[in-house]
Short mmCIF file of C-alpha atoms in Angstrom, two decimals:
data_model
loop_
_atom_site.label_atom_id
_atom_site.label_comp_id
_atom_site.label_asym_id
_atom_site.label_seq_id
_atom_site.Cartn_x
_atom_site.Cartn_y
_atom_site.Cartn_z
CA MET D 205 0.01 0.01 -0.01
CA PHE D 206 2.77 2.44 0.84
CA ILE D 207 4.06 2.25 -2.75
CA ILE D 208 1.01 4.39 -3.54
CA VAL D 209 2.31 7.22 -1.42
CA ILE D 210 5.81 7.02 -2.93
CA THR D 211 4.30 7.26 -6.37
CA ILE D 212 2.60 10.56 -5.50
CA TYR D 213 5.71 12.58 -5.73
CA GLU D 214 7.34 10.43 -8.46
CA ASN D 215 4.60 10.55 -10.99
CA TYR D 216 1.11 11.95 -10.55
CA THR D 217 -0.36 9.96 -13.41
CA LYS D 218 0.96 6.70 -12.15
CA CYS D 219 -0.49 7.40 -8.66
CA TYR D 220 -4.01 7.87 -10.02
CA SER D 221 -3.51 4.66 -11.99
CA SER D 222 -2.45 2.84 -8.88
CA LEU D 223 -5.41 4.10 -6.94
CA LEU D 224 -7.84 3.10 -9.62
CA THR D 225 -6.25 -0.42 -9.67
CA ILE D 226 -6.72 -0.79 -5.94
CA PHE D 227 -10.30 0.32 -6.00
CA SER D 228 -10.99 -2.04 -8.89
CA LEU D 229 -9.35 -5.00 -7.09
CA THR D 230 -11.23 -4.16 -3.93
CA ILE D 231 -14.60 -3.97 -5.78
CA ASN D 232 -13.86 -7.17 -7.71
CA ARG D 233 -12.88 -8.96 -4.48
CA LYS D 234 -16.15 -7.86 -2.74
CA LEU D 235 -18.19 -8.90 -5.74
CA THR D 236 -16.46 -12.28 -5.82
CA ILE D 237 -17.09 -12.81 -2.20
CA ARG D 238 -20.69 -11.90 -2.49
CA SER D 239 -21.07 -14.25 -5.45
CA MET D 240 -19.49 -17.07 -3.49
CA GLN D 241 -21.68 -16.28 -0.45
CA GLY D 242 -24.72 -16.26 -2.65
CA SER D 243 -23.99 -19.62 -4.29
CA SER D 244 -23.14 -21.22 -0.89
CA THR D 245 -26.34 -19.83 0.60
CA SER D 246 -28.50 -21.23 -2.21
CA SER D 247 -26.87 -24.65 -1.97
CA SER D 248 -26.85 -24.89 1.76
CA THR D 249 -30.58 -25.46 1.92
CA ASN D 250 -30.05 -28.91 0.42
CA LYS D 251 -26.39 -29.62 1.16
CA LYS D 252 -24.05 -28.74 4.03
CA CYS D 253 -21.27 -26.34 3.10
CA SER D 254 -18.02 -28.21 2.54
CA ILE D 255 -16.11 -26.08 4.90
CA CYS D 256 -18.78 -25.78 7.60
CA HIS D 257 -17.85 -27.37 10.97
CA ASP D 258 -19.17 -27.35 14.43
CA GLN D 259 -17.22 -25.13 16.80
CA GLN D 260 -17.59 -26.67 20.24
CA GLN D 261 -16.78 -23.40 22.05
CA MET D 262 -18.13 -22.50 25.43
CA GLY D 263 -20.85 -25.17 25.28
CA ALA D 264 -22.50 -24.31 21.99
CA LYS D 265 -22.26 -24.97 18.26
CA ILE D 266 -21.29 -22.12 16.06
CA CYS D 267 -21.67 -22.28 12.35
CA CYS D 268 -19.04 -19.86 11.11
CA CYS D 269 -19.51 -19.87 7.32
CA CYS D 270 -23.17 -20.47 6.48
CA ARG D 271 -24.61 -17.40 8.20
CA SER D 272 -24.95 -13.74 7.38
CA ASP D 273 -22.93 -11.38 9.52
CA ALA D 274 -26.04 -10.38 11.50
CA GLU D 275 -26.99 -14.05 12.15
CA GLU D 276 -23.48 -14.99 13.16
CA ASN D 277 -23.20 -12.02 15.53
CA GLU D 278 -26.52 -12.93 17.08
CA GLN D 279 -25.40 -16.53 17.56
CA LEU D 280 -22.03 -15.47 18.99
CA THR D 281 -23.69 -13.01 21.36
CA SER D 282 -26.07 -15.63 22.59
CA VAL D 283 -23.21 -18.11 23.26
CA ILE D 284 -21.11 -15.47 25.07
CA LEU D 285 -23.94 -14.27 27.27
CA SER D 286 -25.19 -17.75 28.17
CA ARG D 287 -21.95 -19.36 29.30
CA GLN D 288 -21.42 -20.38 32.91
CA PRO D 289 -18.67 -18.61 34.78
CA PRO D 290 -16.06 -20.43 36.90
CA PRO D 291 -17.10 -20.89 40.61
CA LYS D 292 -16.54 -17.73 42.63
CA GLU D 293 -14.44 -19.56 45.25
CA GLN D 294 -11.93 -20.66 42.54
CA CYS D 295 -11.75 -17.33 40.67
CA ARG D 296 -8.62 -15.23 40.54
CA GLY D 297 -10.42 -12.03 39.41
CA ASN D 298 -13.31 -10.43 37.69
CA LEU D 299 -13.56 -8.29 34.52
CA LEU D 300 -16.17 -6.04 33.07
CA VAL D 301 -15.95 -6.65 29.27
CA PHE D 302 -17.21 -4.30 26.53
CA ILE D 303 -17.43 -5.72 22.96
CA ASN D 304 -18.17 -3.55 19.97
CA PRO D 305 -19.39 -6.01 17.28
CA HIS D 306 -19.02 -3.44 14.49
CA SER D 307 -15.53 -2.04 15.13
CA GLY D 308 -12.83 -2.62 12.59
CA LYS D 309 -13.61 -5.62 10.40
CA GLY D 310 -16.40 -6.72 12.67
CA LYS D 311 -14.54 -9.68 14.26
CA SER D 312 -14.64 -8.68 17.92
CA LEU D 313 -17.43 -11.13 18.92
CA GLU D 314 -15.65 -13.98 17.13
CA THR D 315 -12.36 -13.05 18.86
CA PHE D 316 -14.00 -13.11 22.30
CA ALA D 317 -15.99 -16.33 21.74
CA HIS D 318 -13.20 -18.32 20.24
CA THR D 319 -10.12 -16.98 21.97
CA VAL D 320 -10.54 -14.41 24.78
CA GLY D 321 -13.43 -16.09 26.61
CA PRO D 322 -11.93 -19.61 26.66
CA LYS D 323 -8.56 -18.27 27.80
CA LEU D 324 -10.20 -16.33 30.65
CA ASP D 325 -12.09 -19.43 31.63
CA ARG D 326 -9.01 -21.57 31.72
CA ASN D 327 -7.28 -18.90 33.89
CA LEU D 328 -10.25 -18.79 36.29
CA ILE D 329 -11.09 -15.17 35.53
CA ARG D 330 -14.79 -14.32 35.70
CA TYR D 331 -16.31 -11.68 33.47
CA GLU D 332 -19.50 -9.79 32.82
CA VAL D 333 -20.06 -8.98 29.15
CA VAL D 334 -21.70 -5.97 27.58
CA VAL D 335 -22.16 -6.15 23.84
CA THR D 336 -22.57 -2.57 22.72
CA THR D 337 -25.59 -1.80 20.54
CA GLY D 338 -24.68 1.72 19.41
CA PRO D 339 -23.04 5.01 20.39
CA ASN D 340 -22.92 5.86 24.09
CA HIS D 341 -23.90 2.39 25.22
CA ALA D 342 -20.64 1.80 27.11
CA ARG D 343 -20.66 5.37 28.35
CA ASN D 344 -24.11 4.96 29.92
CA VAL D 345 -23.28 1.62 31.53
CA LEU D 346 -20.13 2.99 33.22
CA MET D 347 -21.86 6.25 34.23
CA THR D 348 -24.54 4.46 36.13
CA LYS D 349 -23.04 1.13 37.23
CA THR D 350 -23.22 0.94 41.02
CA ASP D 351 -20.96 -2.09 41.51
CA LEU D 352 -18.00 -1.02 39.46
CA GLY D 353 -15.73 -1.42 42.42
CA LYS D 354 -16.01 -5.16 42.48
CA PHE D 355 -14.13 -5.55 39.25
CA ASN D 356 -10.42 -5.86 38.91
CA GLY D 357 -10.54 -4.10 35.58
CA VAL D 358 -12.34 -3.34 32.37
CA LEU D 359 -11.56 -5.14 29.09
CA ILE D 360 -12.39 -3.55 25.77
CA LEU D 361 -12.66 -5.30 22.46
CA SER D 362 -12.69 -2.43 20.00
CA GLY D 363 -10.42 0.54 19.12
CA ASP D 364 -9.54 3.89 20.68
CA GLY D 365 -13.06 5.12 20.11
CA LEU D 366 -14.62 2.88 22.69
CA VAL D 367 -11.89 3.55 25.21
CA PHE D 368 -12.63 7.23 24.81
CA GLU D 369 -16.35 6.56 25.29
CA ALA D 370 -15.74 4.49 28.37
CA LEU D 371 -13.47 7.10 29.98
CA ASN D 372 -16.12 9.81 29.44
CA GLY D 373 -18.78 7.64 30.95
CA ILE D 374 -16.65 7.38 34.05
CA LEU D 375 -15.99 11.11 33.94
CA CYS D 376 -19.78 11.68 34.46
CA ARG D 377 -19.60 10.01 37.93
CA GLU D 378 -18.97 11.78 41.19
CA ASP D 379 -16.23 9.31 42.03
CA ALA D 380 -14.52 9.64 38.59
CA PHE D 381 -11.16 10.91 39.77
CA ARG D 382 -10.96 8.13 42.45
CA ILE D 383 -11.75 5.52 39.86
CA PHE D 384 -9.44 6.65 36.98
CA PRO D 385 -6.07 5.61 38.48
CA HIS D 386 -7.43 2.48 40.12
CA LEU D 387 -9.57 0.76 37.36
CA PRO D 388 -7.18 -0.91 34.91
CA ILE D 389 -8.29 -0.86 31.22
CA GLY D 390 -7.30 -3.77 28.98
CA ILE D 391 -7.59 -3.63 25.22
CA VAL D 392 -7.88 -6.35 22.54
CA PRO D 393 -7.56 -4.59 19.24
CA SER D 394 -10.67 -4.76 17.10
CA GLY D 395 -10.78 -1.24 15.62
CA SER D 396 -8.70 0.26 12.86
CA GLY D 397 -7.22 2.80 15.26
CA ASN D 398 -5.31 1.33 18.29
CA GLY D 399 -2.96 4.16 19.20
CA LEU D 400 -3.27 3.62 23.04
CA LEU D 401 -2.53 -0.11 22.83
CA CYS D 402 0.38 0.36 20.33
CA SER D 403 1.91 3.05 22.58
CA VAL D 404 1.80 0.74 25.58
CA LEU D 405 3.11 -2.31 23.74
CA SER D 406 5.87 -0.44 21.95
CA LYS D 407 7.36 0.52 25.36
CA TYR D 408 8.02 -3.17 26.00
CA GLY D 409 9.41 -3.93 22.55
CA THR D 410 6.47 -5.48 20.80
CA LYS D 411 6.91 -5.37 17.04
CA MET D 412 4.43 -3.04 15.40
CA ASN D 413 2.59 -5.36 13.04
CA GLU D 414 -0.95 -6.60 13.21
CA LYS D 415 -0.14 -10.19 14.25
CA SER D 416 2.40 -9.27 16.97
CA VAL D 417 0.14 -6.59 18.44
CA MET D 418 -2.81 -8.90 18.56
CA ASP D 419 -0.92 -11.85 19.98
CA ARG D 420 0.65 -9.79 22.75
CA ALA D 421 -2.66 -7.99 23.51
CA LEU D 422 -4.40 -11.37 23.91
CA GLU D 423 -1.65 -12.70 26.09
CA ILE D 424 -1.79 -9.69 28.51
CA ALA D 425 -5.62 -9.37 28.54
CA THR D 426 -6.14 -12.97 29.56
CA SER D 427 -3.16 -13.50 31.90
CA PRO D 428 -3.71 -13.97 35.60
CA VAL D 429 -0.48 -12.11 36.24
CA ALA D 430 -1.30 -9.05 34.12
CA LYS D 431 0.18 -5.73 35.14
CA ALA D 432 -1.15 -2.29 34.54
CA GLU D 433 0.46 1.14 34.65
CA SER D 434 -0.31 4.87 34.50
CA VAL D 435 -1.15 6.75 31.26
CA ALA D 436 -1.54 10.55 31.40
CA LEU D 437 -5.02 11.98 31.13
CA TYR D 438 -5.97 15.35 29.49
CA LYS D 439 -8.86 17.71 30.01
CA VAL D 440 -10.56 18.95 26.81
CA GLN D 441 -13.08 21.74 26.93
CA THR D 442 -15.43 22.76 24.08
CA GLU D 443 -18.14 25.46 24.13
CA ASN D 444 -20.57 22.98 25.80
CA THR D 445 -18.78 19.88 27.02
CA THR D 446 -15.75 18.71 28.98
CA TYR D 447 -14.02 15.55 27.86
CA ALA D 448 -11.32 13.26 29.19
CA ALA D 449 -8.77 12.33 26.54
CA PHE D 450 -5.67 10.27 26.29
CA LEU D 451 -4.33 10.25 22.72
CA SER D 452 -4.72 13.01 20.22
CA ILE D 453 -6.55 15.98 18.80
CA GLY D 454 -6.51 16.74 15.03
CA TRP D 455 -7.82 19.35 12.60
CA GLY D 456 -7.11 19.70 8.95
CA LEU D 457 -5.40 17.13 6.72
CA MET D 458 -5.00 14.16 9.09
CA ALA D 459 -8.40 14.63 10.73
CA ASP D 460 -10.01 14.61 7.30
CA ILE D 461 -8.07 11.42 6.29
CA ASP D 462 -9.30 9.76 9.47
CA ILE D 463 -12.91 10.54 9.07
CA GLU D 464 -13.34 10.53 5.29
CA SER D 465 -11.65 7.03 5.02
CA GLU D 466 -14.20 5.52 7.47
CA LYS D 467 -16.20 4.20 4.48
CA TRP D 468 -13.36 1.82 3.79
CA ARG D 469 -13.01 0.58 7.35
CA LYS D 470 -14.17 -2.97 6.68
CA SER D 471 -12.70 -3.44 3.22
CA LEU D 472 -9.25 -1.99 3.79
CA GLY D 473 -8.78 -1.83 7.55
CA GLY D 474 -5.78 0.20 8.61
CA HIS D 475 -4.74 0.69 4.98
CA ARG D 476 -7.64 3.02 4.57
CA PHE D 477 -5.51 5.87 5.91
CA THR D 478 -2.88 5.33 3.26
CA VAL D 479 -5.32 5.33 0.37
CA MET D 480 -7.15 8.40 1.62
CA GLY D 481 -3.82 10.10 2.31
CA ALA D 482 -2.86 9.63 -1.33
CA ILE D 483 -6.12 11.10 -2.51
CA ARG D 484 -5.95 14.08 -0.16
CA SER D 485 -2.41 14.88 -1.16
CA PHE D 486 -3.77 15.77 -4.61
CA ASN D 487 -6.92 17.44 -3.43
CA LEU D 488 -5.15 19.61 -0.80
CA ARG D 489 -7.16 22.10 1.29
CA SER D 490 -6.25 24.98 3.59
CA TYR D 491 -8.04 25.84 6.82
CA LYS D 492 -8.26 29.21 8.54
CA GLY D 493 -7.74 29.04 12.28
CA ARG D 494 -6.21 30.49 15.39
CA LEU D 495 -3.88 28.36 17.42
CA THR D 496 -2.87 29.52 20.93
CA TYR D 497 -0.46 27.41 23.03
CA ARG D 498 1.64 27.65 26.16
CA LEU D 499 5.10 26.11 26.12
CA TYR D 500 5.61 23.22 28.58
CA LYS D 501 7.46 23.76 31.81
CA PRO D 502 7.90 20.78 34.16
CA LYS D 503 7.18 22.84 37.36
CA GLY D 504 8.68 20.21 39.53
CA PHE D 505 6.27 17.51 38.27
CA LYS D 506 7.84 14.01 38.15
CA PRO D 507 5.50 11.50 36.71
CA SER D 508 5.63 7.88 37.69
CA SER D 509 4.48 4.61 35.99
CA ASN D 510 2.73 3.32 39.12
CA ILE D 511 2.79 -0.30 38.01
CA LEU D 512 0.33 -2.61 39.75
CA ASN D 513 -0.88 -6.18 39.61
CA VAL D 514 -4.33 -6.26 38.12
CA TYR D 515 -5.72 -9.18 40.07
CA ASP D 516 -4.16 -8.52 43.45
CA LYS D 517 -7.04 -6.17 44.49
CA THR D 518 -10.36 -5.05 43.26
CA THR D 519 -10.92 -1.45 42.09
CA GLN D 520 -12.71 -0.65 45.39
CA GLN D 521 -9.84 -2.14 47.47
CA ARG D 522 -7.35 0.06 45.58
CA ILE D 523 -9.47 3.14 46.13
CA ASP D 524 -9.83 2.34 49.87
CA ASP D 525 -6.12 1.83 50.20
CA SER D 526 -5.40 5.17 48.54
CA ALA D 527 -7.82 7.13 50.68
CA PRO D 528 -6.38 9.54 53.28
CA PRO D 529 -6.67 8.15 56.80
CA LEU D 530 -9.74 9.28 58.74
CA THR D 531 -9.04 11.82 61.49
CA VAL D 532 -11.07 13.76 63.96
CA PRO D 533 -11.90 17.01 62.14
CA HIS D 534 -10.15 19.81 63.82
CA LEU D 535 -7.59 22.48 62.95
CA THR D 536 -4.17 22.58 64.67
CA SER D 537 -2.18 25.77 65.12
CA THR D 538 -0.03 24.88 62.19
CA GLU D 539 -2.71 23.60 59.81
CA SER D 540 -4.78 25.86 57.53
CA GLU D 541 -8.27 25.34 56.29
CA ASP D 542 -6.83 24.87 52.75
CA GLU D 543 -4.57 22.00 54.03
CA LYS D 544 -7.59 20.38 55.57
CA LEU D 545 -9.42 20.54 52.28
CA ASP D 546 -6.42 18.83 50.55
CA SER D 547 -6.99 15.65 52.63
CA LYS D 548 -10.48 15.13 51.17
CA PRO D 549 -11.06 12.59 48.38
CA LYS D 550 -10.17 14.00 45.01
CA ASN D 551 -13.15 14.85 42.80
CA THR D 552 -11.89 17.22 40.17
CA TRP D 553 -9.09 17.84 37.67
CA THR D 554 -5.60 18.75 38.74
CA LEU D 555 -4.37 20.98 35.93
CA HIS D 556 -0.62 21.18 35.28
CA ASP D 557 -0.79 24.93 34.81
CA SER D 558 -2.91 25.61 37.89
CA ASP D 559 -0.29 24.77 40.54
CA ASP D 560 -0.52 27.58 43.13
CA THR D 561 3.16 27.15 44.05
CA THR D 562 4.36 28.00 40.50
CA SER D 563 6.10 31.33 40.26
CA GLU D 564 5.71 33.63 37.27
CA ASP D 565 9.25 32.68 36.16
CA GLU D 566 8.05 29.04 35.64
CA GLU D 567 5.12 29.96 33.46
CA GLY D 568 5.54 28.81 29.89
CA GLU D 569 5.48 31.41 27.11
CA GLU D 570 2.08 31.85 25.37
CA VAL D 571 2.11 31.96 21.55
CA VAL D 572 -0.78 32.89 19.16
CA ILE D 573 -0.86 31.99 15.52
CA GLU D 574 -3.72 33.03 13.20
CA ASP D 575 -3.12 31.74 9.65
CA GLU D 576 -4.03 29.31 6.93
CA PHE D 577 -3.21 25.76 8.13
CA VAL D 578 -2.80 22.52 6.24
CA ASN D 579 -2.64 20.33 9.33
CA MET D 580 -2.67 20.58 13.11
CA TYR D 581 -2.14 17.45 15.06
CA ALA D 582 -1.33 17.16 18.76
CA VAL D 583 -0.59 13.84 20.47
CA THR D 584 0.07 12.77 23.98
CA LEU D 585 1.30 9.24 23.30
CA SER D 586 3.92 7.83 20.98
CA HIS D 587 1.74 6.00 18.51
CA ILE D 588 -1.51 6.80 16.81
CA ALA D 589 -1.47 3.43 14.89
CA SER D 590 0.84 0.51 14.48
CA ASP D 591 2.87 1.88 11.57
CA GLY D 592 5.44 3.79 13.59
CA PRO D 593 5.53 6.40 16.29
CA PHE D 594 4.07 9.82 15.64
CA ALA D 595 5.84 11.34 18.64
CA PRO D 596 8.80 9.09 19.45
CA SER D 597 9.77 11.00 22.54
CA ALA D 598 6.33 10.75 24.14
CA LYS D 599 6.08 8.63 27.29
CA LEU D 600 2.98 7.00 28.79
CA GLU D 601 2.94 8.75 32.11
CA ASP D 602 4.37 12.09 30.96
CA ASN D 603 1.77 14.84 30.69
CA ARG D 604 3.28 17.06 28.02
CA ILE D 605 1.30 17.66 24.73
CA HIS D 606 3.36 17.13 21.48
CA LEU D 607 1.98 19.71 19.09
CA SER D 608 2.83 19.82 15.43
CA TYR D 609 1.34 21.92 12.58
CA ILE D 610 1.88 22.85 8.93
CA LEU D 611 1.09 26.23 7.53
CA TRP D 612 -0.08 26.62 3.98
CA LYS D 613 2.60 29.29 3.29
CA ASP D 614 5.38 26.89 4.32
CA ILE D 615 4.78 24.10 1.84
CA GLY D 616 6.20 24.30 -1.68
CA THR D 617 4.07 21.83 -3.56
CA ARG D 618 1.61 18.98 -2.87
CA VAL D 619 4.67 16.66 -3.18
CA ASP D 620 5.73 18.02 0.28
CA ILE D 621 2.53 16.66 1.84
CA ALA D 622 3.04 13.29 0.19
CA LYS D 623 6.55 13.19 1.69
CA TYR D 624 5.16 14.11 5.06
CA LEU D 625 2.63 11.29 5.08
CA LEU D 626 5.22 8.79 3.92
CA ALA D 627 7.76 9.99 6.45
CA ILE D 628 5.37 9.10 9.38
CA GLU D 629 6.09 5.47 8.83
CA HIS D 630 9.78 6.09 8.95
CA GLU D 631 9.71 8.38 11.94
CA THR D 632 11.15 11.34 10.03
CA HIS D 633 8.07 13.49 9.53
CA LEU D 634 8.92 15.81 12.35
CA ASP D 635 12.28 16.60 10.76
CA LEU D 636 10.78 18.07 7.61
CA PRO D 637 11.55 21.87 7.42
CA PHE D 638 7.86 22.86 6.92
CA VAL D 639 6.68 21.04 10.00
CA LYS D 640 6.61 22.99 13.24
CA ARG D 641 6.68 21.04 16.47
CA ILE D 642 6.53 22.10 20.04
CA GLU D 643 5.94 20.61 23.51
CA VAL D 644 3.09 22.47 25.31
CA SER D 645 1.11 22.28 28.46
CA SER D 646 -2.15 23.68 26.99
CA MET D 647 -3.47 24.73 23.58
CA LYS D 648 -6.58 26.25 22.19
CA LEU D 649 -7.84 25.94 18.60
CA ASP D 650 -10.35 28.34 17.19
CA VAL D 651 -11.72 27.17 13.86
CA LEU D 652 -12.38 30.21 11.67
CA SER D 653 -13.53 28.42 8.45
CA ASP D 654 -15.62 25.48 7.50
CA GLY D 655 -14.41 22.34 5.71
CA SER D 656 -12.76 20.19 8.28
CA TYR D 657 -13.38 18.10 11.42
CA VAL D 658 -12.14 18.43 14.90
CA VAL D 659 -11.20 14.88 15.93
CA LEU D 660 -10.53 13.94 19.53
CA ASP D 661 -9.05 10.47 20.18
CA GLY D 662 -10.40 9.42 16.82
CA GLU D 663 -13.91 10.73 17.43
CA VAL D 664 -15.48 13.77 15.78
CA VAL D 665 -16.33 16.60 18.16
CA GLU D 666 -18.79 19.23 16.97
CA THR D 667 -17.11 22.47 17.95
CA LYS D 668 -15.52 25.66 16.62
CA SER D 669 -13.37 26.13 19.76
CA VAL D 670 -11.56 23.60 21.81
CA THR D 671 -8.98 23.84 24.60
CA VAL D 672 -6.70 20.99 25.64
CA SER D 673 -4.92 21.14 29.05
CA SER D 674 -2.38 18.78 30.44
CA THR D 675 -3.20 17.45 33.91
CA ARG D 676 -1.49 15.59 36.71
CA ASP D 677 -4.28 12.98 36.52
CA ASN D 678 -3.93 9.52 35.00
CA ILE D 679 -5.72 6.40 33.97
CA CYS D 680 -4.48 2.85 34.37
CA VAL D 681 -3.92 0.51 31.41
CA PHE D 682 -2.93 -3.22 31.11
CA SER D 683 0.64 -3.16 29.92
CA SER D 684 2.58 -6.32 30.60
CA THR D 685 2.88 -9.75 32.21
CA ALA D 686 6.47 -9.41 33.31
#
């Protein structure tokens, strides 16, 4: 696929030809599959399909090749929800599992029924499954669930989008900031965007290809000795809504590539970004906006990984252990009212730039740019996908925002943009002379023209103004078995 991008700046005509060839092959492939499915369906009424076999998984028979997608999903859901958990007295832990049946190529139910579920059963890990039926399903469950503390963690079979939805469901709770650092989140990649998972796994040397990422994710997610560690959390404010975010905010070229390639999610998977990138390099747009940012200053903050064993304690036990000791409420001669308030359970954001002990000399410089942009992309983790780090210096627990942008006036030709997209895979995109990059503690984007999306952690946010602030808060993510 990446040959397409190389062709952009070698020969425009050849690139168009390559794109047309890919689209033709994709269409022909889909038509061939439909034809085969049609013939097998018509013959299956009188004759059993030659490759059909009974899958004795979790106590039920699953026919995997003679059903439509909807029928197979219904059968898989029924099997998953009807299984008998291991006895409580033998269990090592308990997970709350969210499965998005439509993420990526639509294989998450199959992955859980055939692989994840049986492995959890063998390792004596109980689980409660929620198969999401649409947007905000996971959000609503986590927002209202009263027994969340009994679980050792949450396991998500989807992509970054469902992680984002889950976190913002928790954010709606009164105990959100007590839950965030103590509820480990595991991920089995089923979406086309898995930046959080790839950032975590790359820290431990996992090769960034589809098979290696999936194999390692399955191993960690189902292991009774799984460990989890801190990932920095960010506050995002639009005109009407506050969000919790962990990965990226984009506007312009890369945001458009992400959203406009969604139509090829099932047919091309992660390669959809490459194809749309090639198209958009030709059909280049500019976007009027105002970008305001504050340069990052550590201010004495020393982030920590806070590695923990997932199944040693439940979420509630971790919260209880971290709570300040109860004391008789009174003020001593050396203790102020503010100090007393600091001992109360945390229930709000701790912004990096709001530290009262920071002197004016430690405040980062504020910069304002109003111009025509080609791309604005800010990340908080190293990877946005498995094809190489977007911000190689980013660390999981570090709370700085890695901001990069391209101004229209700084690019020479459309070939420059093709080089930029290609360079991402080779980790050299930030070295290009027309790419500006800065580490910031906060940033605000005011969109002054129509024609693009604001994309937060892979999800479209309807807004014309958005502010991102680094915090000293964190979430907890399954990371290793070592």
